[in-house]
Amino acid sequence: MAKQNKKSDYEDHHTNPWLFSTKIGFFAGLIWGIVRWMFYEMKFTSVLPGFAADPFFKAAFLKTGWGEVLGIGFFVIFSIIAALLYKVILGRLRGPWPGVVYGLIWWAILFVAVGPLLGLMQPVTKAGWNTLFTELCVFLLWGVFIGYSIAFEFTDEASREPIKALS
């Protein structure tokens, strides 16, 4: 009987990695999507907050209030997919540095490689330093948020100890 109680103590501390990564992606997209929107409104960046929705909606709509809300929603969906991808590829790595690299890779993909080809944003030679640095910083912090949150949850073994063992 005592063995069953210890087993349930361990089971109480396990986290569903897919659900947790989905939640992290949701909040990463919401928080950093709003930060991107604020930077756009303050003219730190010229990239629309709804750049992810650009292939599906006209830019004129994405500049309206509802378009910006829709754009943040698309960024949330993008962030959920990115968080799940992070869990699969880099989920076992510890510390903030894998998240920094992950954010840098996504910035390079979106702003150097794929984004200009799809017309989501201007080429880096035309975007301007403010836009490039602002978006780079946001994506670095976004990557750290995703990476460090996932790494902390799934590599923090002290929290997995039974409650009675910590006393």
CSV table of N, CA and C in Angstrom, one decimal, residues 34-45 134 138:
chain,number,residue,atom,x,y,z
A,34,ILE,N,2.0,41.2,-28.6
A,34,ILE,CA,1.6,42.5,-28.1
A,34,ILE,C,2.8,43.4,-28.1
A,35,VAL,N,3.9,42.9,-27.6
A,35,VAL,CA,5.1,43.7,-27.6
A,35,VAL,C,5.5,44.2,-29.0
A,36,ARG,N,5.4,43.3,-30.0
A,36,ARG,CA,5.7,43.6,-31.4
A,36,ARG,C,4.7,44.7,-31.9
A,37,TRP,N,3.4,44.6,-31.5
A,37,TRP,CA,2.4,45.6,-31.9
A,37,TRP,C,2.7,46.9,-31.3
A,38,MET,N,3.1,46.9,-30.0
A,38,MET,CA,3.5,48.2,-29.3
A,38,MET,C,4.7,48.8,-30.1
A,39,PHE,N,5.7,48.0,-30.4
A,39,PHE,CA,6.9,48.6,-31.1
A,39,PHE,C,6.5,49.1,-32.5
A,40,TYR,N,5.5,48.4,-33.1
A,40,TYR,CA,5.0,48.9,-34.4
A,40,TYR,C,4.3,50.3,-34.3
A,41,GLU,N,3.5,50.4,-33.2
A,41,GLU,CA,2.8,51.6,-33.0
A,41,GLU,C,3.8,52.8,-32.6
A,42,MET,N,4.8,52.4,-31.9
A,42,MET,CA,5.8,53.5,-31.6
A,42,MET,C,6.8,53.7,-32.7
A,43,LYS,N,6.6,53.1,-33.8
A,43,LYS,CA,7.5,53.3,-35.0
A,43,LYS,C,8.9,52.7,-34.8
A,44,PHE,N,9.1,51.8,-34.0
A,44,PHE,CA,10.4,51.1,-33.8
A,44,PHE,C,10.6,50.1,-35.0
A,45,THR,N,9.5,49.6,-35.5
A,45,THR,CA,9.6,48.6,-36.6
A,45,THR,C,8.6,49.0,-37.7
A,134,THR,N,15.1,45.9,-33.7
A,134,THR,CA,13.9,45.7,-32.9
A,134,THR,C,13.4,44.3,-33.1
A,138,VAL,N,13.2,41.3,-30.3
A,138,VAL,CA,11.9,40.6,-29.9
A,138,VAL,C,12.0,39.1,-30.2
